[in-house]
Amino acid sequence: MKANDIELFRHITEDGEIQEKLIIHNPEGYVVEDKDAKVRKQKYYFNQKNYELFTDVVGGFTFMLVDTLKALHKDARFNDMEKARIMFLGTYVSYDDKGSYLMTNNNRFLLKKDLKGLLEISNEKEFYKFYNKMIETGILEEEVLGRFEIRLKWSSKYHFKGKASKGVAGGTETVKAYDRQIQALYQEKDTKGKSVNTPKNLYILFMVLPFINVESGVLCHQQQNPIEDECQPIELNELAKMFDYAKPSTLKNKLLGCKLYSTNVFFIGEGMKGRKKYTRIFVNPYVASRSGRVPNESLKAMFPNTEKAIVEKLQDKRKSK
């Protein structure tokens, strides 16, 4: 930049007001930069990079309609175990442009003959009772290509990937569940080969998803309000009534007993307001979320070992291949 390229022009108006103008000679040789815009741009790229790193850890996700989850909670046609199985199966749905079929993570069609083993149901009568109910209620639709090749289409009213179809009934509010983690919660076994999580624990997890706050991850009544104290948090006593537990302590044990790779799926915070004790219940953001951003640091701090556990599990799987 040359010294005479920029000139400050000053003159006095008839009213005695001093006005100044900055005159740039040869303006095509300069770029005017908005510092605020630059900061915003840097922050955007930083957040995008962090989100990419976060999605590398959590993997793909499936959307569920909030209204459908609330309706399923009240649906007497299915018991708690069956509702947990529905939520588990839904994480295998493919994108709408691929037909909304149930497919493995390797993009292989899940056939009717595969479901009994995938669901870990040993009793054939129990399996067909559940399977037929899913067909009758429209959750599943068969596409028969042969006696042993029956593909399964999943209702986008329950789970979908991508954008919601125009024909989907009910509201448009969604919650997303991370497929790998939901599948691990259902399938993980302890050293004795026993399921780590009971169907009852998983049922509670799935049914509280509609109440996750978009910002803080706390269970509350106004999920879109980012301010935790203003979103009417659901306390342990209230949640116990919602799930018909006589003792909140029993529900608390159920929530804390829900584990992903030995880390907590729920965090229960306790505090005091004056002389009154209160509780706050948070859901692990590596399991389910309503946000399209990286979880805030305070929420991540409640589940300090989850990311490490997921990464280690992924590394173990890659080594075993």
Tab-separated table of C-alpha atoms in Angstrom:
chain	number	residue	atom	x	y	z
A	1	MET	CA	0.000	0.000	0.000
A	2	LYS	CA	1.357	3.399	-0.969
A	3	ALA	CA	0.991	6.406	1.280
A	4	ASN	CA	-0.843	8.461	-1.320
A	5	ASP	CA	-3.314	5.689	-2.161
A	6	ILE	CA	-5.632	6.733	0.691
A	7	GLU	CA	-6.675	10.341	1.237
A	8	LEU	CA	-8.754	11.812	4.043
A	9	PHE	CA	-11.030	14.536	2.664
A	10	ARG	CA	-12.473	16.954	5.242
A	11	HIS	CA	-14.858	19.862	4.717
A	12	ILE	CA	-17.189	22.098	6.777
A	13	THR	CA	-20.867	22.333	5.870
A	14	GLU	CA	-22.957	25.526	5.951
A	15	ASP	CA	-24.210	24.493	9.370
A	16	GLY	CA	-20.662	24.330	10.663
A	17	GLU	CA	-20.586	20.533	10.821
A	18	ILE	CA	-17.264	18.875	10.069
A	19	GLN	CA	-17.602	15.925	7.678
A	20	GLU	CA	-14.871	13.517	6.700
A	21	LYS	CA	-14.580	11.103	3.779
A	22	LEU	CA	-12.013	8.425	3.154
A	23	ILE	CA	-11.053	8.389	-0.524
A	24	ILE	CA	-9.259	5.308	-1.882
A	25	HIS	CA	-7.384	5.809	-5.123
A	26	ASN	CA	-7.011	2.697	-7.295
A	27	PRO	CA	-9.751	0.850	-5.277
A	28	GLU	CA	-9.577	-2.291	-7.424
A	29	GLY	CA	-6.262	-3.095	-5.768
A	30	TYR	CA	-7.812	-3.396	-2.278
A	31	VAL	CA	-10.189	-5.675	-0.423
A	32	VAL	CA	-12.220	-4.197	2.408
A	33	GLU	CA	-12.586	-6.757	5.179
A	34	ASP	CA	-15.314	-6.758	7.821
A	35	LYS	CA	-13.605	-7.883	11.040
A	36	ASP	CA	-16.885	-9.035	12.621
A	37	ALA	CA	-17.711	-11.061	9.511
A	38	LYS	CA	-14.253	-12.601	9.600
A	39	VAL	CA	-14.708	-13.643	13.239
A	40	ARG	CA	-18.129	-15.126	12.446
A	41	LYS	CA	-16.657	-17.013	9.487
A	42	GLN	CA	-13.818	-18.421	11.596
A	43	LYS	CA	-16.274	-19.446	14.311
A	44	TYR	CA	-18.494	-21.151	11.710
A	45	TYR	CA	-15.617	-23.196	10.290
A	46	PHE	CA	-14.409	-24.067	13.793
A	47	ASN	CA	-17.893	-25.308	14.749
A	48	GLN	CA	-18.200	-27.237	11.495
A	49	LYS	CA	-14.874	-28.954	12.089
A	50	ASN	CA	-15.881	-29.853	15.639
A	51	TYR	CA	-19.200	-31.214	14.396
A	52	GLU	CA	-17.430	-33.364	11.802
A	53	LEU	CA	-15.193	-34.789	14.519
A	54	PHE	CA	-18.234	-35.434	16.721
A	55	THR	CA	-20.129	-37.222	13.921
A	56	ASP	CA	-17.070	-39.382	13.225
A	57	VAL	CA	-17.417	-40.670	16.778
A	58	VAL	CA	-21.195	-41.049	17.059
A	59	GLY	CA	-21.789	-42.293	13.493
A	60	GLY	CA	-25.084	-42.214	11.599
A	61	PHE	CA	-28.450	-41.471	13.122
A	62	THR	CA	-32.136	-42.128	12.593
A	63	PHE	CA	-34.965	-39.649	13.100
A	64	MET	CA	-38.078	-40.437	15.108
A	65	LEU	CA	-41.238	-38.344	15.250
A	66	VAL	CA	-41.942	-37.021	18.727
A	67	ASP	CA	-45.708	-37.473	18.363
A	68	THR	CA	-45.222	-41.112	17.334
A	69	LEU	CA	-43.021	-41.842	20.341
A	70	LYS	CA	-45.617	-40.338	22.682
A	71	ALA	CA	-48.357	-42.376	21.003
A	72	LEU	CA	-46.287	-45.574	21.202
A	73	HIS	CA	-45.852	-45.051	24.945
A	74	LYS	CA	-49.658	-45.232	25.278
A	75	ASP	CA	-50.139	-48.022	22.715
A	76	ALA	CA	-51.578	-50.991	24.626
A	77	ARG	CA	-51.124	-53.332	21.644
A	78	PHE	CA	-47.415	-53.665	22.459
A	79	ASN	CA	-45.757	-54.451	25.782
A	80	ASP	CA	-42.645	-52.642	27.021
A	81	MET	CA	-40.255	-55.239	25.623
A	82	GLU	CA	-41.888	-55.070	22.195
A	83	LYS	CA	-41.697	-51.274	22.174
A	84	ALA	CA	-37.968	-51.475	22.911
A	85	ARG	CA	-37.595	-53.955	20.042
A	86	ILE	CA	-39.417	-51.589	17.665
A	87	MET	CA	-37.048	-48.758	18.566
A	88	PHE	CA	-34.048	-51.034	18.075
A	89	LEU	CA	-35.212	-52.325	14.681
A	90	GLY	CA	-35.937	-48.812	13.435
A	91	THR	CA	-32.254	-47.892	13.539
A	92	TYR	CA	-31.714	-50.244	10.589
A	93	VAL	CA	-34.007	-48.321	8.233
A	94	SER	CA	-32.474	-47.104	4.977
A	95	TYR	CA	-32.942	-43.697	3.363
A	96	ASP	CA	-36.246	-43.000	1.639
A	97	ASP	CA	-34.582	-42.970	-1.802
A	98	LYS	CA	-33.406	-46.519	-1.061
A	99	GLY	CA	-36.957	-47.591	-0.279
A	100	SER	CA	-36.986	-47.336	3.558
A	101	TYR	CA	-36.020	-51.013	3.812
A	102	LEU	CA	-34.466	-52.550	6.881
A	103	MET	CA	-30.789	-52.972	6.015
A	104	THR	CA	-27.589	-53.851	7.836
A	105	ASN	CA	-24.833	-51.304	8.326
A	106	ASN	CA	-23.147	-52.957	5.333
A	107	ASN	CA	-26.181	-52.082	3.189
A	108	ARG	CA	-27.393	-55.679	2.976
A	109	PHE	CA	-31.148	-56.221	3.085
A	110	LEU	CA	-32.426	-57.565	6.390
A	111	LEU	CA	-34.841	-60.328	5.440
A	112	LYS	CA	-37.706	-61.782	7.418
A	113	LYS	CA	-35.591	-64.858	8.200
A	114	ASP	CA	-32.930	-62.596	9.780
A	115	LEU	CA	-35.142	-60.855	12.326
A	116	LYS	CA	-35.549	-63.612	14.906
A	117	GLY	CA	-31.784	-63.854	15.368
A	118	LEU	CA	-31.233	-60.097	15.259
A	119	LEU	CA	-33.871	-59.541	17.939
A	120	GLU	CA	-32.424	-62.424	19.980
A	121	ILE	CA	-35.837	-64.056	20.437
A	122	SER	CA	-35.422	-67.775	21.076
A	123	ASN	CA	-39.131	-68.593	21.279
A	124	GLU	CA	-40.593	-68.930	17.773
A	125	LYS	CA	-44.185	-68.381	18.934
A	126	GLU	CA	-43.165	-65.171	20.712
A	127	PHE	CA	-41.338	-63.967	17.615
A	128	TYR	CA	-44.252	-64.501	15.221
A	129	LYS	CA	-46.707	-62.914	17.642
A	130	PHE	CA	-44.560	-59.766	17.662
A	131	TYR	CA	-43.796	-59.909	13.930
A	132	ASN	CA	-47.464	-60.258	12.974
A	133	LYS	CA	-48.402	-57.308	15.167
A	134	MET	CA	-45.858	-55.136	13.354
A	135	ILE	CA	-47.365	-56.187	10.017
A	136	GLU	CA	-50.951	-55.594	11.219
A	137	THR	CA	-50.153	-52.131	12.586
A	138	GLY	CA	-48.292	-51.070	9.444
A	139	ILE	CA	-44.881	-50.706	11.071
A	140	LEU	CA	-43.566	-53.388	8.718
A	141	GLU	CA	-44.524	-54.175	5.136
A	142	GLU	CA	-43.367	-57.325	3.361
A	143	GLU	CA	-41.964	-57.350	-0.147
A	144	VAL	CA	-41.957	-60.993	-1.214
A	145	LEU	CA	-39.334	-61.848	-3.833
A	146	GLY	CA	-39.243	-65.547	-3.039
A	147	ARG	CA	-39.941	-68.027	-0.295
A	148	PHE	CA	-36.691	-67.229	1.519
A	149	GLU	CA	-36.285	-63.666	0.306
A	150	ILE	CA	-38.821	-61.417	1.965
A	151	ARG	CA	-37.582	-57.838	2.244
A	152	LEU	CA	-39.015	-55.566	4.911
A	153	LYS	CA	-40.070	-51.950	4.452
A	154	TRP	CA	-40.259	-49.782	7.568
A	155	SER	CA	-42.913	-47.148	8.248
A	156	SER	CA	-41.496	-43.623	8.136
A	157	LYS	CA	-44.076	-42.736	10.765
A	158	TYR	CA	-41.804	-44.521	13.242
A	159	HIS	CA	-38.259	-44.031	11.925
A	160	PHE	CA	-36.697	-42.428	8.888
A	161	LYS	CA	-33.424	-41.135	7.527
A	162	GLY	CA	-33.181	-37.874	5.628
A	163	LYS	CA	-36.214	-35.577	5.429
A	164	ALA	CA	-39.670	-36.548	6.619
A	165	SER	CA	-41.995	-37.658	3.839
A	166	LYS	CA	-44.954	-35.390	3.089
A	167	GLY	CA	-47.305	-38.247	3.784
A	168	VAL	CA	-46.042	-38.839	7.322
A	169	ALA	CA	-48.863	-38.379	9.808
A	170	GLY	CA	-48.642	-36.292	12.936
A	171	GLY	CA	-46.286	-33.464	13.822
A	172	THR	CA	-42.911	-32.611	12.393
A	173	GLU	CA	-40.847	-32.415	15.594
A	174	THR	CA	-38.126	-35.035	15.657
A	175	VAL	CA	-35.481	-36.539	17.884
A	176	LYS	CA	-32.464	-38.403	16.569
A	177	ALA	CA	-30.929	-41.575	17.934
A	178	TYR	CA	-27.400	-42.644	17.013
A	179	ASP	CA	-27.693	-46.042	15.356
A	180	ARG	CA	-24.491	-47.710	16.561
A	181	GLN	CA	-25.112	-46.764	20.172
A	182	ILE	CA	-28.783	-47.811	20.186
A	183	GLN	CA	-27.856	-51.145	18.632
A	184	ALA	CA	-25.061	-51.618	21.177
A	185	LEU	CA	-27.426	-50.868	24.063
A	186	TYR	CA	-29.733	-53.642	22.855
A	187	GLN	CA	-27.041	-56.193	21.988
A	188	GLU	CA	-24.303	-55.697	24.601
A	189	LYS	CA	-23.635	-58.614	26.943
A	190	ASP	CA	-21.687	-58.919	30.177
A	191	THR	CA	-18.934	-61.465	30.801
A	192	LYS	CA	-21.551	-64.140	31.550
A	193	GLY	CA	-23.376	-63.543	28.264
A	194	LYS	CA	-26.301	-61.801	29.949
A	195	SER	CA	-27.815	-58.627	28.446
A	196	VAL	CA	-26.371	-55.512	30.080
A	197	ASN	CA	-29.611	-53.557	29.668
A	198	THR	CA	-33.047	-54.917	30.431
A	199	PRO	CA	-35.934	-54.246	28.020
A	200	LYS	CA	-37.567	-52.146	30.764
A	201	ASN	CA	-34.499	-49.893	30.997
A	202	LEU	CA	-34.393	-49.486	27.212
A	203	TYR	CA	-38.121	-48.834	27.079
A	204	ILE	CA	-37.754	-45.937	29.526
A	205	LEU	CA	-34.846	-44.535	27.510
A	206	PHE	CA	-36.798	-44.550	24.261
A	207	MET	CA	-39.971	-43.116	25.771
A	208	VAL	CA	-38.221	-40.115	27.368
A	209	LEU	CA	-36.570	-39.057	24.094
A	210	PRO	CA	-39.374	-36.600	23.186
A	211	PHE	CA	-38.556	-34.582	26.308
A	212	ILE	CA	-34.863	-33.892	25.565
A	213	ASN	CA	-34.044	-30.199	25.498
A	214	VAL	CA	-32.451	-29.095	22.234
A	215	GLU	CA	-29.603	-27.250	23.943
A	216	SER	CA	-28.951	-28.611	27.436
A	217	GLY	CA	-30.036	-32.254	27.002
A	218	VAL	CA	-32.166	-32.032	30.159
A	219	LEU	CA	-35.593	-33.689	30.226
A	220	CYS	CA	-38.184	-30.921	30.232
A	221	HIS	CA	-41.595	-29.761	28.984
A	222	GLN	CA	-40.447	-26.951	26.664
A	223	GLN	CA	-37.776	-28.666	24.620
A	224	GLN	CA	-37.058	-25.726	22.300
A	225	ASN	CA	-36.351	-23.257	25.119
A	226	PRO	CA	-32.529	-23.183	25.404
A	227	ILE	CA	-32.549	-21.837	28.966
A	228	GLU	CA	-32.568	-24.769	31.351
A	229	ASP	CA	-34.407	-23.137	34.252
A	230	GLU	CA	-37.120	-21.774	31.946
A	231	CYS	CA	-37.913	-24.999	30.062
A	232	GLN	CA	-39.750	-26.579	33.024
A	233	PRO	CA	-37.406	-29.499	33.765
A	234	ILE	CA	-39.004	-32.850	34.573
A	235	GLU	CA	-37.890	-33.858	38.030
A	236	LEU	CA	-37.408	-37.444	39.166
A	237	ASN	CA	-40.681	-37.483	41.135
A	238	GLU	CA	-42.659	-36.373	38.083
A	239	LEU	CA	-40.936	-38.863	35.776
A	240	ALA	CA	-41.686	-41.649	38.254
A	241	LYS	CA	-45.402	-40.807	38.054
A	242	MET	CA	-45.238	-40.762	34.241
A	243	PHE	CA	-43.917	-44.346	34.279
A	244	ASP	CA	-46.042	-45.597	37.191
A	245	TYR	CA	-43.218	-46.041	39.709
A	246	ALA	CA	-44.366	-45.802	43.319
A	247	LYS	CA	-40.853	-44.919	44.470
A	248	PRO	CA	-38.697	-42.385	42.569
A	249	SER	CA	-35.650	-44.182	43.954
A	250	THR	CA	-36.625	-47.321	42.003
A	251	LEU	CA	-36.757	-45.339	38.763
A	252	LYS	CA	-33.469	-43.655	39.631
A	253	ASN	CA	-31.801	-47.058	39.903
A	254	LYS	CA	-33.289	-48.069	36.541
A	255	LEU	CA	-31.953	-44.925	34.856
A	256	LEU	CA	-28.496	-45.242	36.356
A	257	GLY	CA	-28.482	-48.953	35.507
A	258	CYS	CA	-28.760	-48.184	31.797
A	259	LYS	CA	-25.206	-48.516	30.449
A	260	LEU	CA	-23.346	-48.012	27.172
A	261	TYR	CA	-19.919	-49.677	27.241
A	262	SER	CA	-19.959	-49.321	31.059
A	263	THR	CA	-20.702	-45.567	30.885
A	264	ASN	CA	-23.915	-43.863	31.969
A	265	VAL	CA	-26.771	-43.101	29.576
A	266	PHE	CA	-28.453	-40.833	32.145
A	267	PHE	CA	-27.038	-38.227	34.504
A	268	ILE	CA	-29.119	-37.175	37.493
A	269	GLY	CA	-28.108	-33.858	39.023
A	270	GLU	CA	-29.320	-32.716	42.428
A	271	GLY	CA	-29.420	-29.241	43.937
A	272	MET	CA	-31.164	-26.948	46.381
A	273	LYS	CA	-33.391	-23.924	45.833
A	274	GLY	CA	-33.752	-22.355	49.230
A	275	ARG	CA	-34.772	-25.289	51.404
A	276	LYS	CA	-36.252	-27.279	48.554
A	277	LYS	CA	-34.325	-30.088	46.892
A	278	TYR	CA	-34.644	-30.541	43.123
A	279	THR	CA	-33.394	-32.972	40.475
A	280	ARG	CA	-32.426	-32.631	36.821
A	281	ILE	CA	-32.202	-35.602	34.423
A	282	PHE	CA	-29.907	-35.428	31.390
A	283	VAL	CA	-29.587	-37.835	28.443
A	284	ASN	CA	-26.183	-38.801	27.063
A	285	PRO	CA	-25.690	-36.752	23.827
A	286	TYR	CA	-23.691	-39.627	22.294
A	287	VAL	CA	-26.868	-41.754	22.428
A	288	ALA	CA	-29.649	-39.350	21.416
A	289	SER	CA	-30.101	-35.655	20.717
A	290	ARG	CA	-32.402	-32.976	19.313
A	291	SER	CA	-29.578	-30.684	18.247
A	292	GLY	CA	-27.709	-30.315	14.968
A	293	ARG	CA	-24.607	-29.068	16.733
A	294	VAL	CA	-21.842	-30.440	18.922
A	295	PRO	CA	-23.103	-30.895	22.513
A	296	ASN	CA	-22.136	-28.050	24.805
A	297	GLU	CA	-19.164	-28.633	27.087
A	298	SER	CA	-21.190	-28.788	30.305
A	299	LEU	CA	-23.355	-31.593	28.894
A	300	LYS	CA	-20.340	-33.529	27.604
A	301	ALA	CA	-18.708	-33.162	31.027
A	302	MET	CA	-21.574	-35.123	32.588
A	303	PHE	CA	-20.577	-38.129	30.464
A	304	PRO	CA	-16.766	-37.844	30.492
A	305	ASN	CA	-15.890	-41.401	29.436
A	306	THR	CA	-18.429	-42.101	26.703
A	307	GLU	CA	-16.504	-40.726	23.732
A	308	LYS	CA	-13.374	-42.647	24.721
A	309	ALA	CA	-15.400	-45.857	25.188
A	310	ILE	CA	-17.019	-45.524	21.746
A	311	VAL	CA	-13.681	-44.885	20.035
A	312	GLU	CA	-12.068	-47.864	21.777
A	313	LYS	CA	-14.957	-50.117	20.769
A	314	LEU	CA	-14.654	-48.990	17.134
A	315	GLN	CA	-10.912	-49.667	17.189
A	316	ASP	CA	-11.484	-53.140	18.644
A	317	LYS	CA	-13.975	-53.946	15.869
A	318	ARG	CA	-11.567	-52.796	13.167
A	319	LYS	CA	-8.767	-54.920	14.621
A	320	SER	CA	-10.966	-58.000	14.741
A	321	LYS	CA	-11.813	-57.791	11.021
